[in-house]
Coordinates of C-alpha atoms and ligand atoms in Angstrom, one line a residue:
M10 CA 123.2 94.3 94.6
K11 CA 124.8 97.4 96.2
H12 CA 121.5 98.6 97.5
I13 CA 121.0 95.5 99.6
F14 CA 123.9 96.1 102.0
P15 CA 122.7 99.3 103.7
L16 CA 119.5 97.5 104.6
F17 CA 121.4 94.7 106.3
A18 CA 124.5 96.1 107.8
F19 CA 122.8 97.8 110.7
A20 CA 120.5 94.8 111.5
L21 CA 123.4 92.3 111.4
A22 CA 125.5 94.5 113.6
A23 CA 122.8 94.4 116.2
L24 CA 122.4 90.6 116.1
V25 CA 125.9 89.1 115.9
S26 CA 127.9 88.6 119.0
C27 CA 130.3 86.0 120.5
G28 CA 129.5 82.7 122.3
G29 CA 130.6 79.1 122.3
N30 CA 129.6 76.2 120.1
N31 CA 131.5 73.9 122.5
G32 CA 132.2 71.7 119.5
E33 CA 128.6 70.6 119.3
P34 CA 127.1 70.2 115.8
V35 CA 124.6 73.0 115.2
N36 CA 121.6 72.7 113.0
V37 CA 120.0 75.8 111.5
S38 CA 116.3 76.6 111.3
V39 CA 114.9 78.4 108.3
V40 CA 111.3 79.4 107.5
P41 CA 110.2 78.8 104.8
N42 CA 111.9 75.4 104.7
P43 CA 114.7 75.4 102.1
V44 CA 114.8 72.7 99.4
S45 CA 117.9 71.2 100.9
I46 CA 120.4 71.9 103.7
E47 CA 123.7 70.1 103.8
Y48 CA 126.0 70.5 106.8
G49 CA 129.8 70.4 106.5
G50 CA 133.0 72.4 106.5
R51 CA 134.2 74.8 109.2
G52 CA 131.7 77.6 108.8
L53 CA 132.9 81.0 110.0
K54 CA 134.3 82.0 113.4
M55 CA 132.6 85.1 114.7
K56 CA 135.4 87.6 115.3
Q57 CA 133.8 89.9 117.9
A58 CA 130.5 91.2 119.0
G59 CA 128.9 93.2 116.2
W60 CA 131.1 91.6 113.6
I61 CA 129.5 91.5 110.1
P62 CA 130.7 88.7 107.9
A63 CA 131.5 89.8 104.3
V64 CA 129.0 88.3 101.9
R65 CA 130.1 87.5 98.4
T66 CA 127.2 87.6 96.0
S67 CA 126.9 86.7 92.4
I68 CA 124.4 86.0 89.7
D69 CA 124.4 82.5 88.3
S70 CA 122.4 82.3 85.1
G71 CA 122.0 78.5 85.6
L72 CA 119.6 79.2 88.4
A73 CA 115.9 80.1 88.2
A74 CA 115.3 83.8 88.9
E75 CA 114.4 83.5 92.5
E76 CA 116.6 80.5 93.2
Y77 CA 119.7 80.8 95.4
I78 CA 122.6 78.9 96.9
L79 CA 124.0 79.9 100.2
D80 CA 127.4 78.4 101.2
T81 CA 129.2 79.0 104.5
R82 CA 131.3 75.9 104.4
K83 CA 134.7 77.4 103.6
G84 CA 135.2 80.2 106.0
K85 CA 133.2 82.7 104.1
V86 CA 129.6 83.5 103.1
V87 CA 128.8 83.0 99.4
I88 CA 125.4 83.6 98.0
K89 CA 124.6 82.9 94.3
G90 CA 121.2 83.9 92.9
G91 CA 119.5 83.4 89.6
S92 CA 118.8 87.1 89.8
D93 CA 119.1 89.9 92.3
A94 CA 115.9 88.6 93.8
G95 CA 117.4 85.2 94.3
V96 CA 120.4 86.8 96.1
F97 CA 118.0 88.8 98.2
W98 CA 116.1 85.7 99.4
G99 CA 119.4 84.1 100.2
M100 CA 120.2 87.1 102.4
Q101 CA 116.9 86.5 104.2
T102 CA 118.0 83.0 105.0
L103 CA 121.4 84.2 106.1
Y104 CA 119.7 86.7 108.3
Q105 CA 117.7 83.9 110.1
I106 CA 120.9 81.9 110.6
L107 CA 122.8 84.9 112.1
A108 CA 119.9 85.5 114.4
Q109 CA 120.2 81.9 115.7
V110 CA 124.0 82.3 116.1
E111 CA 123.3 85.3 118.3
N112 CA 120.3 83.8 120.1
K113 CA 122.1 80.5 121.0
G114 CA 125.3 82.3 122.0
L115 CA 127.4 80.4 119.4
D116 CA 130.9 81.5 118.4
R117 CA 130.6 80.4 114.8
I118 CA 128.3 80.4 111.9
P119 CA 127.7 76.7 111.1
G120 CA 129.0 75.3 107.8
V121 CA 126.0 74.8 105.5
L122 CA 125.2 74.5 101.8
I123 CA 121.6 75.6 101.3
K124 CA 120.0 75.1 97.9
D125 CA 116.6 76.8 97.6
K126 CA 113.9 78.0 95.3
P127 CA 110.1 78.8 95.6
A128 CA 107.3 76.4 94.8
F129 CA 105.1 79.4 93.6
S130 CA 106.1 82.5 91.7
Y131 CA 103.2 84.5 93.4
R132 CA 103.5 84.6 97.2
G133 CA 101.2 87.3 98.4
A134 CA 99.9 89.1 101.4
H135 CA 97.1 91.6 101.4
L136 CA 96.4 94.6 103.7
D137 CA 93.1 96.4 103.9
C138 CA 94.0 100.0 104.5
C139 CA 90.4 101.2 104.0
R140 CA 88.4 99.8 106.9
H141 CA 91.3 101.1 109.0
F142 CA 94.1 103.3 107.7
F143 CA 97.7 102.5 108.2
S144 CA 100.5 105.1 107.7
V145 CA 103.1 104.9 105.1
E146 CA 105.7 103.9 107.8
E147 CA 103.4 101.1 108.9
V148 CA 102.8 99.9 105.4
K149 CA 106.6 99.8 104.9
T150 CA 107.0 97.8 108.1
Y151 CA 104.4 95.4 106.7
I152 CA 106.5 95.1 103.5
D153 CA 109.6 94.4 105.7
M154 CA 107.6 91.6 107.4
L155 CA 106.7 90.1 103.9
A156 CA 110.4 90.3 102.8
L157 CA 111.5 88.4 105.9
H158 CA 109.1 85.6 104.9
K159 CA 110.1 85.6 101.2
I160 CA 106.7 86.9 100.3
N161 CA 107.0 88.7 97.0
V162 CA 103.6 90.4 96.4
F163 CA 101.9 93.1 98.5
H164 CA 98.2 93.3 97.6
W165 CA 97.2 96.8 98.6
H166 CA 93.4 97.2 99.2
L167 CA 92.9 100.9 98.5
T168 CA 89.1 101.5 98.0
E169 CA 86.1 100.5 100.0
D170 CA 82.7 101.4 101.2
Q171 CA 84.2 102.9 104.4
G172 CA 87.0 104.9 102.7
W173 CA 88.7 105.7 99.5
R174 CA 92.5 105.9 100.2
A175 CA 94.2 106.6 96.9
E176 CA 94.7 110.2 95.7
I177 CA 93.3 110.5 92.1
K178 CA 94.1 113.9 90.7
R179 CA 91.3 114.0 88.2
Y180 CA 88.7 113.2 90.8
P181 CA 89.8 115.1 94.0
K182 CA 86.4 114.5 95.7
L183 CA 87.4 110.8 96.1
T184 CA 89.8 111.8 98.9
E185 CA 88.1 115.1 99.9
I186 CA 84.8 113.4 100.6
G187 CA 85.4 109.6 100.0
S188 CA 88.3 109.2 102.4
V189 CA 86.4 110.3 105.5
R190 CA 83.6 108.5 107.3
S191 CA 81.6 110.3 109.9
E192 CA 82.0 107.7 112.6
T193 CA 82.8 104.0 113.1
L194 CA 80.9 101.1 114.5
V195 CA 82.0 100.0 117.9
G196 CA 82.4 96.2 118.4
H197 CA 81.0 93.6 116.2
Y198 CA 78.6 93.8 113.3
G199 CA 75.1 94.1 114.6
S200 CA 76.1 96.4 117.5
D201 CA 74.2 99.8 117.5
E202 CA 77.0 101.7 119.1
Y203 CA 79.1 104.2 117.1
D204 CA 82.1 106.2 118.3
G205 CA 80.9 109.5 117.0
T206 CA 84.4 110.4 115.7
P207 CA 85.2 111.1 112.0
Y208 CA 87.8 108.7 110.7
G209 CA 89.9 109.2 107.5
G210 CA 93.2 109.1 105.7
F211 CA 94.6 108.6 102.3
Y212 CA 97.9 108.2 100.4
T213 CA 99.1 110.9 98.1
Q214 CA 100.4 109.7 94.7
D215 CA 104.0 110.5 95.9
E216 CA 103.4 108.4 99.0
M217 CA 102.2 105.5 96.9
R218 CA 105.2 105.8 94.6
D219 CA 107.4 105.8 97.6
V220 CA 105.8 102.6 98.8
V221 CA 106.2 101.0 95.4
A222 CA 109.9 101.9 95.3
Y223 CA 110.4 100.7 98.9
A224 CA 108.8 97.3 98.0
A225 CA 110.8 97.0 94.8
E226 CA 114.1 97.4 96.7
R227 CA 112.9 94.2 98.5
F228 CA 111.9 92.4 95.3
I229 CA 108.2 92.8 96.3
T230 CA 105.6 93.8 93.7
V231 CA 102.7 96.0 94.9
I232 CA 99.4 95.1 93.3
P233 CA 96.8 97.9 93.9
E234 CA 93.1 97.0 94.2
I235 CA 90.4 99.3 93.0
E236 CA 87.0 97.8 93.8
M237 CA 84.3 97.6 91.2
P238 CA 81.3 97.4 90.8
G239 CA 80.6 96.8 94.5
H240 CA 82.2 98.2 97.7
A241 CA 81.8 101.6 96.0
S242 CA 80.0 103.6 98.7
A243 CA 82.9 106.0 99.2
A244 CA 83.3 106.6 95.5
L245 CA 79.5 107.2 95.1
A246 CA 79.5 109.5 98.1
S247 CA 82.0 111.6 96.2
Y248 CA 80.4 111.2 92.7
P249 CA 76.8 110.2 93.2
E250 CA 76.0 110.5 89.5
L251 CA 77.9 107.2 89.0
G252 CA 75.4 105.2 91.0
C253 CA 72.1 103.8 89.8
R254 CA 70.2 106.2 92.0
G255 CA 72.1 109.1 90.5
A256 CA 73.0 112.6 91.6
G257 CA 70.8 113.8 94.5
Y258 CA 70.8 110.5 96.3
P259 CA 72.5 110.8 99.6
Y260 CA 75.2 108.2 99.2
K261 CA 77.5 108.1 102.2
V262 CA 80.9 106.7 103.2
Q263 CA 79.7 103.8 105.3
T264 CA 80.2 103.7 109.1
T265 CA 79.5 100.0 109.6
W266 CA 80.7 96.8 107.9
G267 CA 79.2 94.4 105.5
V268 CA 77.9 94.4 101.9
F269 CA 75.9 97.4 100.7
P270 CA 73.4 97.6 97.8
E271 CA 75.0 100.8 96.5
V272 CA 77.1 99.8 93.5
F273 CA 78.4 101.5 90.4
C274 CA 75.8 101.9 87.7
A275 CA 76.9 99.4 85.0
G276 CA 74.5 100.9 82.5
N277 CA 76.0 104.4 82.7
P278 CA 78.9 105.0 80.2
E279 CA 80.3 107.6 82.5
T280 CA 81.0 104.9 85.1
V281 CA 83.3 103.2 82.6
T282 CA 85.0 106.5 81.7
F283 CA 85.5 107.2 85.4
L284 CA 87.0 103.8 86.1
E285 CA 89.3 104.0 83.1
N286 CA 90.5 107.5 84.1
V287 CA 91.1 106.3 87.7
L288 CA 93.0 103.2 86.4
D289 CA 95.1 105.5 84.1
E290 CA 96.5 107.2 87.2
I291 CA 96.8 103.9 89.1
C292 CA 98.7 102.3 86.3
D293 CA 101.0 105.4 86.2
I294 CA 101.8 104.8 89.9
F295 CA 101.9 101.0 90.0
P296 CA 104.1 99.3 87.4
S297 CA 102.7 95.8 88.4
E298 CA 101.7 93.4 85.6
Y299 CA 98.5 92.8 87.5
I300 CA 95.8 95.3 88.6
H301 CA 93.2 94.0 91.1
I302 CA 89.7 95.1 90.1
G303 CA 87.8 93.6 93.0
G304 CA 84.5 92.2 91.6
D305 CA 83.3 90.7 94.9
E306 CA 80.2 91.1 96.9
A307 CA 78.3 93.3 94.4
P308 CA 74.5 93.0 94.9
R309 CA 72.5 93.4 91.7
D310 CA 69.3 94.7 93.3
E311 CA 69.9 98.3 92.1
W312 CA 70.7 97.1 88.6
E313 CA 67.4 95.3 88.5
K314 CA 65.5 98.6 89.1
C315 CA 67.8 101.0 87.2
P316 CA 66.6 102.2 83.7
K317 CA 70.1 102.7 82.5
C318 CA 71.2 99.2 83.5
Q319 CA 68.1 97.6 82.1
A320 CA 68.5 99.5 78.8
L321 CA 72.1 98.2 78.5
M322 CA 70.9 94.7 79.2
K323 CA 68.3 94.9 76.5
E324 CA 70.8 96.4 74.0
K325 CA 73.3 93.6 74.7
G326 CA 70.7 90.9 74.9
F327 CA 71.6 90.0 78.5
T328 CA 69.0 88.0 80.4
R329 CA 70.7 88.0 83.8
E330 CA 72.2 90.9 85.8
A331 CA 75.2 88.7 86.3
E332 CA 76.0 89.4 82.7
L333 CA 76.2 93.1 83.4
Q334 CA 78.9 92.5 86.0
S335 CA 80.7 90.3 83.5
Y336 CA 80.3 93.0 80.8
L337 CA 81.8 95.7 83.1
I338 CA 84.7 93.5 84.2
T339 CA 85.4 92.4 80.6
T340 CA 85.3 96.1 79.4
I341 CA 87.8 97.1 82.1
E342 CA 90.0 94.0 81.4
K343 CA 90.2 95.0 77.7
Y344 CA 91.1 98.6 78.6
L345 CA 93.9 97.5 80.9
A346 CA 95.1 95.0 78.4
G347 CA 95.6 97.9 76.0
K348 CA 97.9 99.3 78.7
G349 CA 99.8 96.0 78.9
R350 CA 98.2 95.0 82.2
K351 CA 96.2 92.0 83.3
I352 CA 93.4 91.8 85.8
I353 CA 93.0 89.8 89.0
G354 CA 89.5 89.7 90.5
W355 CA 87.8 87.9 93.5
D356 CA 86.1 84.7 92.5
E357 CA 82.7 86.3 91.9
I358 CA 84.1 87.5 88.6
L359 CA 83.4 83.9 87.4
D360 CA 79.7 84.7 87.8
G361 CA 78.2 85.6 84.4
G362 CA 81.3 84.4 82.6
V363 CA 84.9 85.7 82.5
S364 CA 87.6 85.7 79.9
Q365 CA 90.3 83.1 80.2
S366 CA 93.0 85.8 80.6
A367 CA 91.6 87.0 83.9
T368 CA 93.3 85.7 87.1
V369 CA 90.9 84.6 89.8
M370 CA 91.5 85.1 93.4
S371 CA 89.7 82.3 95.2
W372 CA 88.5 83.5 98.6
R373 CA 85.2 81.7 99.3
G374 CA 87.1 78.6 100.3
A375 CA 89.1 76.9 97.6
K376 CA 86.0 76.2 95.5
G377 CA 86.2 79.2 93.2
G378 CA 89.8 78.5 92.5
I379 CA 89.2 74.9 91.7
E380 CA 86.3 75.9 89.4
A381 CA 88.5 78.6 87.7
A382 CA 91.4 76.2 87.2
K383 CA 89.1 73.7 85.6
M384 CA 87.9 76.5 83.3
G385 CA 91.5 77.2 82.3
N386 CA 91.9 80.5 84.3
D387 CA 94.9 81.2 86.4
V388 CA 94.3 81.2 90.1
I389 CA 95.6 82.7 93.3
M390 CA 94.5 80.6 96.3
T391 CA 93.5 82.8 99.2
P392 CA 90.8 80.7 100.9
N393 CA 89.0 82.2 103.9
S394 CA 89.1 78.7 105.4
H395 CA 92.9 78.9 105.7
F396 CA 94.3 82.4 105.0
Y397 CA 91.9 85.0 106.3
L398 CA 94.0 86.4 109.0
D399 CA 91.3 88.5 110.6
Y400 CA 89.9 85.2 112.0
Y401 CA 90.7 84.2 115.6
Q402 CA 93.7 82.0 116.3
T403 CA 92.0 79.8 118.9
G404 CA 88.5 78.4 119.5
N405 CA 88.0 80.4 122.7
P406 CA 89.2 83.9 121.9
K407 CA 87.8 85.5 125.0
E408 CA 89.2 82.9 127.5
N409 CA 92.5 83.0 125.7
G410 CA 92.7 86.8 125.8
E411 CA 92.7 87.3 122.0
P412 CA 92.2 90.8 120.6
L413 CA 89.0 91.4 118.5
G414 CA 88.7 89.3 115.3
I415 CA 85.9 88.9 112.8
G416 CA 85.1 85.4 114.2
G417 CA 86.1 81.9 113.1
N418 CA 88.9 79.8 114.4
L419 CA 92.0 79.7 112.2
P420 CA 94.9 78.3 114.2
L421 CA 98.4 78.2 112.8
R422 CA 98.1 74.5 112.3
K423 CA 95.2 74.9 110.0
C424 CA 96.9 77.6 107.9
Y425 CA 99.9 75.2 107.6
S426 CA 97.7 72.3 106.5
F427 CA 96.4 74.0 103.3
D428 CA 96.9 71.8 100.1
P429 CA 96.8 74.2 97.1
F430 CA 96.4 71.3 94.6
D431 CA 93.5 69.4 96.3
Q432 CA 91.0 68.0 93.8
L433 CA 93.0 69.1 90.7
N434 CA 94.6 67.1 87.9
D435 CA 98.1 67.9 86.6
E436 CA 96.8 70.3 83.9
E437 CA 94.6 72.2 86.3
K438 CA 97.5 72.3 88.9
A439 CA 99.5 74.3 86.4
H440 CA 96.9 77.1 86.7
I441 CA 97.6 77.6 90.5
K442 CA 100.0 80.5 90.3
G443 CA 100.2 81.4 93.9
I444 CA 98.9 81.6 97.5
Q445 CA 98.0 84.6 99.4
A446 CA 96.9 85.6 103.0
N447 CA 94.4 88.4 103.4
M448 CA 94.4 90.9 106.3
W449 CA 91.0 92.5 106.4
T450 CA 90.8 95.2 109.1
E451 CA 87.1 95.9 110.0
Y452 CA 88.1 94.8 113.5
V453 CA 91.8 95.6 113.4
A454 CA 92.3 99.2 114.1
T455 CA 96.0 99.5 114.9
F456 CA 99.1 98.2 113.3
D457 CA 100.1 96.4 116.5
H458 CA 96.9 94.4 116.1
V459 CA 97.8 93.8 112.4
Q460 CA 101.0 92.2 113.5
H461 CA 99.3 90.2 116.1
M462 CA 96.9 88.7 113.5
T463 CA 99.6 88.1 110.9
L464 CA 102.5 86.8 112.9
P465 CA 103.2 83.9 113.1
R466 CA 100.5 82.9 110.6
L467 CA 102.4 84.6 107.8
A468 CA 105.1 82.0 108.4
A469 CA 102.5 79.3 107.5
L470 CA 101.6 81.1 104.3
A471 CA 105.3 81.4 103.5
E472 CA 105.8 77.7 104.0
V473 CA 102.9 76.7 101.8
A474 CA 103.8 79.3 99.1
W475 CA 107.6 78.8 99.0
S476 CA 108.1 75.3 100.4
N477 CA 104.9 73.4 99.3
D478 CA 107.0 70.6 97.8
N479 CA 109.1 70.5 100.9
R480 CA 106.8 70.8 103.8
T481 CA 107.7 68.5 106.6
D482 CA 105.9 67.9 109.9
Y483 CA 104.0 70.7 111.7
D484 CA 105.9 70.3 114.9
G485 CA 109.2 70.8 113.0
F486 CA 107.7 73.9 111.4
V487 CA 106.8 75.4 114.8
D488 CA 110.3 74.6 116.1
R489 CA 111.8 76.4 113.1
I490 CA 109.7 79.5 113.6
I491 CA 110.7 79.6 117.3
T492 CA 114.4 79.2 116.5
G493 CA 114.7 80.9 113.2
L494 CA 112.1 83.7 113.1
M495 CA 111.1 84.5 116.6
P496 CA 114.5 86.1 117.5
I497 CA 114.0 88.4 114.5
Y498 CA 110.5 89.2 115.5
N499 CA 111.9 90.1 118.9
T500 CA 114.8 92.2 117.6
R501 CA 112.5 94.1 115.4
G502 CA 109.8 94.5 118.0
Y503 CA 107.1 92.8 116.0
N504 CA 104.0 92.1 118.0
Y505 CA 103.3 88.4 117.3
A506 CA 100.7 86.1 118.9
G507 CA 102.8 83.9 121.2
Y508 CA 99.9 81.6 122.1
A509 CA 99.6 80.7 118.4
F510 CA 102.5 78.3 118.8
K511 CA 100.6 76.1 121.2
D512 CA 97.7 74.0 120.2
I513 CA 95.2 75.6 122.6
E514 CA 91.5 75.1 122.1
Ligands
LIG606 ZN1 72.4 101.4 86.9

């Protein structure tokens, strides 16, 4: 665990100072809510401003990998974890307690015995770096935000109609051409105003490796997403021969939002070769067990008219274009399986049939997830009804001064209310592997704005994903955010939505 301490020493020094407990019993607030907290013992007296308590860490093979026990009862801080990850999550809890000691002006760390483990092994947060681009430093800050909330998967959305963001050495035009759009829509979809300014950016392979390593130090897995067969405009602008309209058609990196008819040509064997070659490089950079292959919002109009697509359908005996999508996804799934990887796809991969080994990310409400679990597929629940963080946080965004969102009304209370097991029997429940929040950025152009949309709603995600069996009342949850997390948001300068704590209409 040597590498943990440099991360924490500085932050703790800034937080811990002296104060008086005045003999009053002190409760601690932790988000996500731990399995159990027992109070007792003398705790630790703070020695002086800036004093950093020694933390004794050890691995206890009797604990599950991410499980930990934090004990401050006997005048010292002891953290046992089932693995380094468990110890790390215990450190996050300690960090929240120390922030409270400082914030309340206490002179001692209360004596506690905290036993804790996550409800779900997959606790994810996504960031769309395509509609708007975020620097490596900003991505790392996002990863810090996830670690604080014990979120252990960063889903990195790297390819889109409006920009291809991942350097692929074999296909340099993906970033030379595909990473830049000529201009960007101003305001909401349907507006006819554009800013007239080229917009671009991409991550080099070294930068992506750096992000993967940074996340790994925080026990966070990075899952890259390479979209297919839809959301492919940027790729087709770079290599038009991979689209149904072929070379010569003026594909462009899109300047507005939405779903576009330009998709990869499923009937062209070169498309499969291209995708496999891209995934070779992606797998080389990202060691994650899962690779996200998109699969969403792929209109089939062009396939209906394309001779190559129709010829393949005839050859395979397909009667519906949905089967072409299924064929492409299955082909890629097999290819990745040969490299020891598994696929995750958005819930549209269910259309036309999908193999049972594919994991389905349910975004169109929980419906796709419920359907997939009933079919025996593993599921990550990321319903737009509860965890699309580009939605507004109140019902009257203008009156309440909210920054631009895509629409909707997704207050903190609603995120918190999500029941991942709704409508499922015990066998089906076992297929729900995790919960994720998605941060789409059509309308979110700066990282400050990303933080405003994600905080504090990320805390609700953490509570569902980590503490699902131990969720208490909503008001208590809000109190714990304000006491346990907000001092850290403030210390780190995170831009959170303060009004989200109040139930404003
Ligand atoms: Zn085609």
